[in-house]
Amino acid sequence: KKAEPKETVNYLEEPKEAFDERMAWWRDARFGMFIHWGAYAVPAGRYEGKEVNGIGEWIMHNVKIPIDIYEGYAKEFNPTAFNAEEWVTRMKNAGMKYMVITSKHHDGFCLWDSGVTDYDIIDFSPYDKDILKALSDACKAQGVKFGLYHSIMDWHHPDAQADTYAGGEPSENNEERFADYLESYLKPQLKELVGNYDPAILWFDGEWEKEFTHEQGQELYQYVRELKPGIIINNRVDKGRKGMQGMNKDDSDYAGDFGTPEQEILDGISDLDWESCMTMNDTWGYKTDDRNWKSSAELVRNLVDAAAKGGNYLLNIGPDASGNIPEASMKRLEDIGEWMKVNGEAVYGTESPKSGYKEGDNIRFTRKKGTPFYYAVTFEKPGKTFQVEKLKPEEGSEVVLLGYEQPLEWNYSEESGLTISVPEEALRATGNTLAWTFKIKM
Ligand code: FHN
């Protein structure tokens, strides 16, 4: 009997209930780890003995390093200290539920054994292990999701941006050549990545080059969903996204499953899914001379602020060329993990109370989905009492400070709202130093 022709699903027209089902785990996860890692960790922000301004992974472009010189870095990339299990354990201990690592950044160097190029970790560098396989296996073993960042733009491929990147004038048939690069290079790589590593997320980037069209973006989205229908794809697959602000679907300019504002937490709330991606310092890829490290308190504040507005937080680390996570990054991951152990229930599986998501600058509210429980997270250490106008607990219900098992005394009045008594011993018991969470049944 002739096999029935496979019905082609149009994934751009997905019914809302199917979309909601596919996004459910991602919405509940709220917190992920971004990893920018590749050949750019070898120069680590320096060229010809001088520091290069800008983000580390853009060094090839920023000082127009000739391709054959840059390939020398790929030949040196030998991360013998890399330990996938340790990285995933640190990520999980930080409270992060999913990882997104660069399979290929704009420089074109591939962190897996690609069948369509030798410009990869196995054929080009002295390192002979499949980094993505090790991380994908470790994520599976530790019950967290594995995701891939893949750059559409490619400064190494002759039919992509190799000439314009190198300062050459774009050739007259750039669009044609780029379309061929998509068909003969980018799509086969996506097929390898989805087939070999089973990512839960495909995080595209580098879609802003003029050769790449909105229609090609929609086609890429469809192609990847056909490879793995349940996968989640960000909005940078498509020119429809509004730059780094990342919001999209409502203006019918189709663009992926979630918006990707960058280096900022969205101002206000949105009915669309979004995830803010952010560095801990001033670079995504490792730099020797990195600066402007955010404090652990600021990182926790960003995570809670995003959750209160109904968004995710994708926090970046940039490992060095030996495969070490920078000390300063590990310290922040540990601090956040300590905080999440006591307060994580105020982030995971929550939704935004919408207009009631904040009170002033230092209090954010989240609501546990499908329950009457609200969380009030304050970024200022409470005094003997904690005061919120917006929350009115259910008569006779308990009010709890997460990390302290005794319910707290409270009273409510129309004129001043909810006042909670907070004994010093309660604050001490929480061990908190970054933010404090009150759980209230409404
Ligand atoms: O150009 C990239 C940059 O290197 C980095 O990967 C960030 C992360 O979101 N995305 C692009 C800049 O918007």
Coordinates of C-alpha atoms and ligand atoms in Angstrom, one line a residue:
K1 CA 0.0 0.0 0.0
K2 CA 1.5 3.3 -1.0
A3 CA 2.5 5.4 2.0
E4 CA 0.1 8.3 2.5
P5 CA 1.9 11.6 1.5
K6 CA 2.8 13.3 4.8
E7 CA 0.4 16.2 5.3
T8 CA 2.4 19.4 5.6
V9 CA 1.5 21.3 8.7
N10 CA 1.7 25.1 8.3
Y11 CA 3.4 25.9 11.6
L12 CA 3.0 29.6 11.0
E13 CA -0.7 29.2 11.5
E14 CA -0.5 27.2 14.8
P15 CA -3.8 27.2 16.8
K16 CA -3.4 29.0 20.2
E17 CA -4.0 25.9 22.3
A18 CA -1.2 24.0 20.5
F19 CA 1.1 27.0 20.9
D20 CA 0.3 27.3 24.6
E21 CA 0.9 23.6 25.1
R22 CA 4.3 23.8 23.3
M23 CA 5.3 26.9 25.3
A24 CA 4.1 25.6 28.7
W25 CA 7.5 24.3 30.1
W26 CA 9.4 27.4 28.8
R27 CA 6.9 29.8 30.5
D28 CA 7.2 27.9 33.8
A29 CA 11.0 27.7 33.6
R30 CA 11.4 31.5 33.7
F31 CA 15.3 31.3 34.0
G32 CA 18.0 30.0 31.6
M33 CA 21.7 30.1 31.0
F34 CA 23.1 31.7 27.8
I35 CA 26.6 30.5 26.9
H36 CA 28.8 32.3 24.3
W37 CA 31.8 30.1 23.6
G38 CA 34.0 29.7 20.6
A39 CA 37.2 30.6 18.8
Y40 CA 36.9 34.3 19.9
A41 CA 37.8 33.1 23.5
V42 CA 41.3 32.6 22.2
P43 CA 42.1 36.2 21.4
A44 CA 39.8 37.1 24.3
G45 CA 39.3 40.7 23.3
R46 CA 43.0 41.5 22.4
Y47 CA 44.6 41.8 19.0
E48 CA 48.2 42.6 18.1
G49 CA 48.9 43.2 21.8
K50 CA 46.1 45.8 22.2
E51 CA 42.7 45.6 23.9
V52 CA 39.9 45.7 21.3
N53 CA 36.8 47.7 22.3
G54 CA 33.4 46.0 22.1
I55 CA 32.0 42.6 22.9
G56 CA 34.5 39.8 22.7
E57 CA 32.8 37.7 20.1
W58 CA 32.8 40.6 17.6
I59 CA 36.6 40.9 17.6
M60 CA 36.9 39.4 14.0
H61 CA 34.6 42.1 12.7
N62 CA 35.7 45.0 14.9
V63 CA 39.4 44.9 13.9
K64 CA 38.8 43.3 10.5
I65 CA 41.0 40.3 11.3
P66 CA 41.8 38.5 8.0
I67 CA 40.0 35.1 7.7
D68 CA 43.3 33.1 7.6
I69 CA 44.5 34.9 10.8
Y70 CA 41.2 34.3 12.6
E71 CA 41.3 30.6 11.5
G72 CA 44.5 30.4 13.5
Y73 CA 42.5 31.0 16.7
A74 CA 40.2 28.2 15.7
K75 CA 43.3 26.0 15.3
E76 CA 44.4 27.0 18.8
F77 CA 41.0 26.4 20.4
N78 CA 41.7 23.4 22.7
P79 CA 39.4 23.6 25.8
T80 CA 41.0 20.7 27.7
A81 CA 39.5 21.9 31.0
F82 CA 35.9 21.7 29.6
N83 CA 33.7 19.5 31.8
A84 CA 30.1 19.3 30.5
E85 CA 28.7 17.7 33.7
E86 CA 30.2 20.4 35.9
W87 CA 28.8 23.2 33.7
V88 CA 25.3 21.7 33.8
T89 CA 25.5 21.1 37.6
R90 CA 26.5 24.8 38.1
M91 CA 23.7 25.9 35.9
K92 CA 21.2 23.7 37.7
N93 CA 22.4 24.8 41.1
A94 CA 21.9 28.4 40.0
G95 CA 18.2 27.5 39.5
M96 CA 18.4 27.7 35.7
K97 CA 16.1 25.3 33.9
Y98 CA 17.4 25.6 30.3
M99 CA 20.7 26.3 28.5
V100 CA 21.2 28.0 25.2
I101 CA 24.8 27.6 23.8
T102 CA 26.3 29.0 20.6
S103 CA 26.6 26.2 18.1
K104 CA 27.9 28.7 15.6
H105 CA 28.3 32.5 16.2
H106 CA 28.7 35.1 13.5
D107 CA 32.4 34.1 13.0
G108 CA 31.2 30.8 11.5
F109 CA 33.3 28.4 13.7
C110 CA 31.2 25.3 14.6
L111 CA 31.2 23.7 18.0
W112 CA 30.2 20.3 16.6
D113 CA 31.4 17.9 13.8
S114 CA 29.5 19.4 10.9
G115 CA 29.2 17.3 7.7
V116 CA 29.0 20.5 5.5
T117 CA 32.3 22.1 6.7
D118 CA 35.7 21.4 8.2
Y119 CA 35.6 24.7 10.0
D120 CA 34.5 22.9 13.2
I121 CA 35.8 21.8 16.5
I122 CA 36.6 18.2 15.3
D123 CA 38.3 18.9 11.9
F124 CA 39.9 22.3 12.6
S125 CA 41.0 22.4 16.2
P126 CA 43.2 20.1 18.3
Y127 CA 40.2 19.3 20.5
D128 CA 38.6 16.1 19.4
K129 CA 35.4 15.8 21.5
D130 CA 31.9 16.8 20.4
I131 CA 31.1 19.7 22.9
L132 CA 27.4 19.9 22.0
K133 CA 26.9 16.1 22.4
A134 CA 28.5 16.3 25.9
L135 CA 26.3 19.2 26.9
S136 CA 23.2 17.8 25.4
D137 CA 23.8 14.4 27.2
A138 CA 24.6 16.2 30.5
C139 CA 21.4 18.3 30.3
K140 CA 19.3 15.2 29.7
A141 CA 21.0 13.3 32.5
Q142 CA 20.4 16.2 34.9
G143 CA 16.8 16.9 33.8
V144 CA 17.3 20.4 32.3
K145 CA 16.6 21.5 28.8
F146 CA 19.3 21.9 26.1
G147 CA 19.0 24.7 23.5
L148 CA 21.1 26.1 20.7
Y149 CA 22.0 29.6 19.5
H150 CA 22.7 29.6 15.8
S151 CA 23.8 32.6 13.8
I152 CA 22.2 33.1 10.4
M153 CA 24.9 35.6 9.5
D154 CA 28.3 34.0 8.8
W155 CA 31.5 36.0 8.4
H156 CA 33.5 32.9 7.2
H157 CA 31.2 31.5 4.5
P158 CA 32.1 32.8 1.0
D159 CA 28.4 33.1 0.0
A160 CA 27.3 34.7 3.3
Q161 CA 29.1 37.8 4.7
A162 CA 32.7 36.8 4.1
D163 CA 33.3 39.5 1.6
T164 CA 31.2 42.3 3.2
Y165 CA 32.5 41.4 6.6
A166 CA 36.1 41.7 5.4
G167 CA 35.4 45.2 4.2
G168 CA 35.0 44.2 0.6
E169 CA 32.2 45.6 -1.5
P170 CA 29.1 43.3 -1.6
S171 CA 29.2 41.5 -5.0
E172 CA 26.3 42.2 -7.3
N173 CA 24.7 38.8 -6.8
N174 CA 24.8 38.7 -3.0
E175 CA 21.2 37.9 -2.6
E176 CA 21.4 34.9 -4.9
R177 CA 24.6 33.6 -3.2
F178 CA 23.1 34.1 0.3
A179 CA 20.0 32.1 -0.8
D180 CA 22.3 29.3 -1.9
Y181 CA 24.2 29.5 1.5
L182 CA 20.8 29.1 3.3
E183 CA 19.9 26.1 1.2
S184 CA 23.2 24.3 0.9
Y185 CA 24.8 25.2 4.2
L186 CA 22.6 26.7 6.9
K187 CA 19.7 24.3 6.5
P188 CA 21.8 21.2 6.4
Q189 CA 23.6 22.4 9.6
L190 CA 20.2 22.9 11.3
K191 CA 19.2 19.4 10.3
E192 CA 22.5 18.0 11.8
L193 CA 21.9 20.0 15.0
V194 CA 18.3 19.1 15.5
G195 CA 19.0 15.5 14.6
N196 CA 22.1 15.0 16.7
Y197 CA 21.4 17.0 19.8
D198 CA 17.6 17.2 20.0
P199 CA 17.5 20.8 21.3
A200 CA 14.4 22.1 23.0
I201 CA 15.1 25.6 21.8
L202 CA 16.6 27.1 18.6
W203 CA 17.7 30.6 19.3
F204 CA 18.5 32.4 16.0
D205 CA 20.6 35.5 15.8
G206 CA 22.3 37.6 13.0
E207 CA 19.2 37.9 10.9
W208 CA 19.6 41.7 10.3
E209 CA 21.9 41.4 7.2
K210 CA 20.2 42.9 4.2
E211 CA 20.5 39.7 2.1
F212 CA 18.2 37.8 4.5
T213 CA 14.5 38.3 3.8
H214 CA 11.4 38.1 6.0
E215 CA 10.1 35.3 3.7
Q216 CA 13.3 33.3 4.2
G217 CA 12.9 33.7 7.9
Q218 CA 9.4 32.4 7.8
E219 CA 10.6 29.5 5.7
L220 CA 13.4 28.7 8.2
Y221 CA 10.9 28.7 11.0
Q222 CA 8.7 26.2 9.1
Y223 CA 11.8 24.1 8.2
V224 CA 13.0 23.7 11.8
R225 CA 9.4 23.0 13.1
E226 CA 9.1 20.3 10.5
L227 CA 12.4 18.8 11.8
K228 CA 11.1 18.9 15.4
P229 CA 7.5 20.1 15.7
G230 CA 7.7 20.6 19.5
I231 CA 10.8 22.8 19.4
I232 CA 10.6 26.5 20.5
I233 CA 12.1 29.1 18.2
N234 CA 12.9 32.7 19.1
N235 CA 11.9 35.8 17.0
R236 CA 15.4 36.4 15.6
V237 CA 14.6 33.9 12.9
D238 CA 12.8 36.6 11.1
K239 CA 13.2 40.2 10.1
G240 CA 9.8 40.8 11.7
R241 CA 11.4 41.3 15.1
K242 CA 11.6 44.9 16.3
G243 CA 15.4 45.0 16.8
M244 CA 16.5 44.2 20.4
Q245 CA 13.1 45.2 21.8
G246 CA 12.0 41.9 20.4
M247 CA 8.3 42.1 20.5
N248 CA 6.6 40.9 17.4
K249 CA 3.6 38.8 16.7
D250 CA 0.9 41.4 17.4
D251 CA 1.9 43.5 14.4
S252 CA 1.3 40.4 12.1
D253 CA 4.9 40.7 11.1
Y254 CA 5.4 37.1 11.9
A255 CA 8.5 36.4 13.9
G256 CA 9.1 33.3 16.0
D257 CA 7.6 32.1 19.3
F258 CA 9.0 34.7 21.7
G259 CA 10.5 38.2 21.7
T260 CA 14.1 38.7 22.7
P261 CA 14.8 42.1 24.2
E262 CA 18.5 42.4 24.9
Q263 CA 20.5 43.8 27.8
E264 CA 17.2 45.2 29.3
I265 CA 14.2 44.0 31.2
L266 CA 11.1 45.1 29.2
D267 CA 9.4 48.2 30.6
G268 CA 5.8 47.3 31.5
I269 CA 4.0 44.0 30.7
S270 CA 3.1 42.3 27.5
D271 CA 0.6 39.5 26.5
L272 CA 3.3 38.1 24.3
D273 CA 6.0 35.7 25.4
W274 CA 9.4 37.3 25.8
E275 CA 12.8 36.6 27.3
S276 CA 15.4 39.2 28.2
C277 CA 19.0 38.0 27.4
M278 CA 21.7 39.7 29.4
T279 CA 25.4 39.6 30.2
M280 CA 26.8 39.6 33.7
N281 CA 29.5 42.0 32.6
D282 CA 30.3 44.0 29.4
T283 CA 30.7 41.1 26.9
W284 CA 29.0 37.9 25.7
G285 CA 32.1 36.1 24.6
Y286 CA 35.1 35.8 27.0
K287 CA 37.4 38.9 27.3
T288 CA 40.6 39.2 29.3
D289 CA 39.8 42.8 30.1
D290 CA 36.1 42.4 30.9
R291 CA 34.4 45.1 33.0
N292 CA 31.1 46.3 34.5
W293 CA 30.1 43.2 36.4
K294 CA 26.6 43.4 37.7
S295 CA 26.1 42.5 41.4
S296 CA 24.3 39.3 42.3
A297 CA 21.5 41.5 43.9
E298 CA 21.0 43.2 40.5
L299 CA 20.9 39.9 38.7
V300 CA 18.2 38.6 41.1
R301 CA 16.3 41.8 40.8
N302 CA 16.3 41.4 37.0
L303 CA 15.1 37.8 37.2
V304 CA 12.2 38.8 39.6
D305 CA 11.3 41.9 37.6
A306 CA 11.1 39.8 34.4
A307 CA 8.9 37.1 36.1
A308 CA 6.6 39.8 37.6
K309 CA 6.1 41.1 34.0
G310 CA 5.6 37.6 32.6
G311 CA 8.9 37.2 30.9
N312 CA 12.0 34.9 31.1
Y313 CA 15.6 35.8 32.0
L314 CA 18.5 34.3 29.9
L315 CA 21.7 35.1 31.8
N316 CA 25.0 34.8 29.9
I317 CA 28.3 33.2 30.8
G318 CA 31.4 33.4 28.5
P319 CA 33.8 30.6 29.3
D320 CA 37.5 31.0 28.4
A321 CA 39.5 29.2 25.8
S322 CA 40.6 26.4 28.2
G323 CA 36.9 25.7 29.1
N324 CA 36.8 27.4 32.4
I325 CA 33.8 29.5 33.6
P326 CA 35.2 32.8 34.9
E327 CA 35.4 32.9 38.7
A328 CA 33.2 36.1 38.9
S329 CA 30.5 34.3 36.9
M330 CA 30.6 31.2 39.1
K331 CA 30.3 33.4 42.3
R332 CA 27.2 35.1 40.9
L333 CA 25.7 31.7 39.8
E334 CA 26.3 30.4 43.4
D335 CA 24.7 33.5 45.0
I336 CA 21.7 33.3 42.8
G337 CA 21.4 29.6 43.4
E338 CA 21.4 30.1 47.2
W339 CA 18.6 32.7 46.8
M340 CA 16.6 30.4 44.4
K341 CA 16.8 27.5 46.8
V342 CA 14.7 29.6 49.4
N343 CA 12.7 31.8 47.0
G344 CA 12.5 30.0 43.6
E345 CA 8.8 29.2 44.1
A346 CA 8.1 32.9 43.6
V347 CA 9.6 32.6 40.1
Y348 CA 8.9 29.2 38.7
G349 CA 5.4 28.4 37.3
T350 CA 4.2 31.9 38.0
E351 CA 2.4 34.4 35.9
S352 CA 2.3 38.2 36.0
P353 CA -0.5 39.8 38.1
K354 CA -0.5 42.2 35.1
S355 CA -1.3 45.8 36.2
G356 CA -0.6 44.6 39.8
Y357 CA 2.9 43.5 39.1
K358 CA 4.7 46.1 41.2
E359 CA 4.4 48.6 44.0
G360 CA 7.0 51.3 43.8
D361 CA 10.5 50.6 42.6
N362 CA 11.5 47.9 45.1
I363 CA 8.5 45.5 45.3
R364 CA 7.4 43.0 42.6
F365 CA 4.5 40.6 42.7
T366 CA 4.1 37.2 41.0
R367 CA 1.2 34.8 41.2
K368 CA 1.5 31.0 41.2
K369 CA -0.5 29.8 38.2
G370 CA -3.9 28.3 39.1
T371 CA -3.6 29.0 42.8
P372 CA -4.7 31.9 45.2
F373 CA -1.0 32.4 46.2
Y374 CA 0.8 35.7 45.5
Y375 CA 4.4 36.5 46.2
A376 CA 5.6 39.9 47.2
V377 CA 9.4 40.2 46.6
T378 CA 11.1 43.2 48.1
F379 CA 14.6 44.3 47.0
E380 CA 15.0 46.3 50.3
K381 CA 15.6 44.4 53.5
P382 CA 12.3 44.7 55.5
G383 CA 12.3 46.5 58.9
K384 CA 10.2 45.4 61.8
T385 CA 7.1 45.6 59.5
F386 CA 6.6 45.2 55.8
Q387 CA 3.8 47.2 54.2
V388 CA 2.0 46.7 50.9
E389 CA -1.2 48.4 49.8
K390 CA -2.0 46.1 46.9
L391 CA -2.4 42.8 48.7
K392 CA -5.4 41.8 50.9
P393 CA -4.9 38.3 52.3
E394 CA -7.8 35.9 52.6
E395 CA -9.4 36.3 56.1
G396 CA -7.6 34.1 58.6
S397 CA -5.0 32.9 56.0
E398 CA -1.3 32.6 56.8
V399 CA 1.3 35.1 55.6
V400 CA 4.8 33.5 55.3
L401 CA 8.3 34.8 54.8
L402 CA 10.0 32.2 52.5
G403 CA 12.8 30.6 54.4
Y404 CA 11.2 31.0 57.9
E405 CA 8.7 28.4 58.9
Q406 CA 6.6 30.4 61.4
P407 CA 3.6 32.3 59.9
L408 CA 3.9 36.0 60.6
E409 CA 1.5 38.4 62.4
W410 CA -0.3 40.6 59.9
N411 CA -3.2 43.0 59.8
Y412 CA -5.1 44.7 56.9
S413 CA -6.9 48.0 56.8
E414 CA -8.6 49.8 53.9
E415 CA -6.5 53.0 54.5
S416 CA -3.0 51.5 54.8
G417 CA -3.4 48.0 53.3
L418 CA -1.4 45.0 54.5
T419 CA 1.1 45.4 57.4
I420 CA 3.2 42.3 58.2
S421 CA 5.3 42.1 61.4
V422 CA 8.8 40.8 60.6
P423 CA 10.9 39.7 63.6
E424 CA 14.7 39.9 63.2
E425 CA 14.9 36.1 63.8
A426 CA 12.7 35.6 60.8
L427 CA 15.0 37.6 58.5
R428 CA 18.1 35.8 59.9
A429 CA 16.5 32.4 59.3
T430 CA 16.0 33.1 55.6
G431 CA 19.7 33.6 55.1
N432 CA 18.6 36.1 52.4
T433 CA 20.8 39.1 51.5
L434 CA 19.6 39.7 47.9
A435 CA 15.8 40.0 48.2
W436 CA 13.0 38.9 50.5
T437 CA 9.8 37.0 49.6
F438 CA 6.4 37.1 51.4
K439 CA 3.8 34.4 50.4
I440 CA 0.2 35.5 50.7
K441 CA -3.1 33.7 50.0
M442 CA -5.6 36.0 48.5
Ligands
FHN1 O1 25.6 40.2 17.6 C1 25.1 39.4 18.6 C2 26.0 39.4 19.8 O2 27.3 39.0 19.5 C3 25.3 38.5 20.9 O3 25.3 37.2 20.4 C4 23.9 39.0 21.2 C5 23.2 38.1 22.2 O4 21.9 38.2 22.1 N1 23.1 39.0 20.0 C6 23.7 39.8 18.9 C7 23.6 41.3 19.2 O5 22.3 41.7 19.4

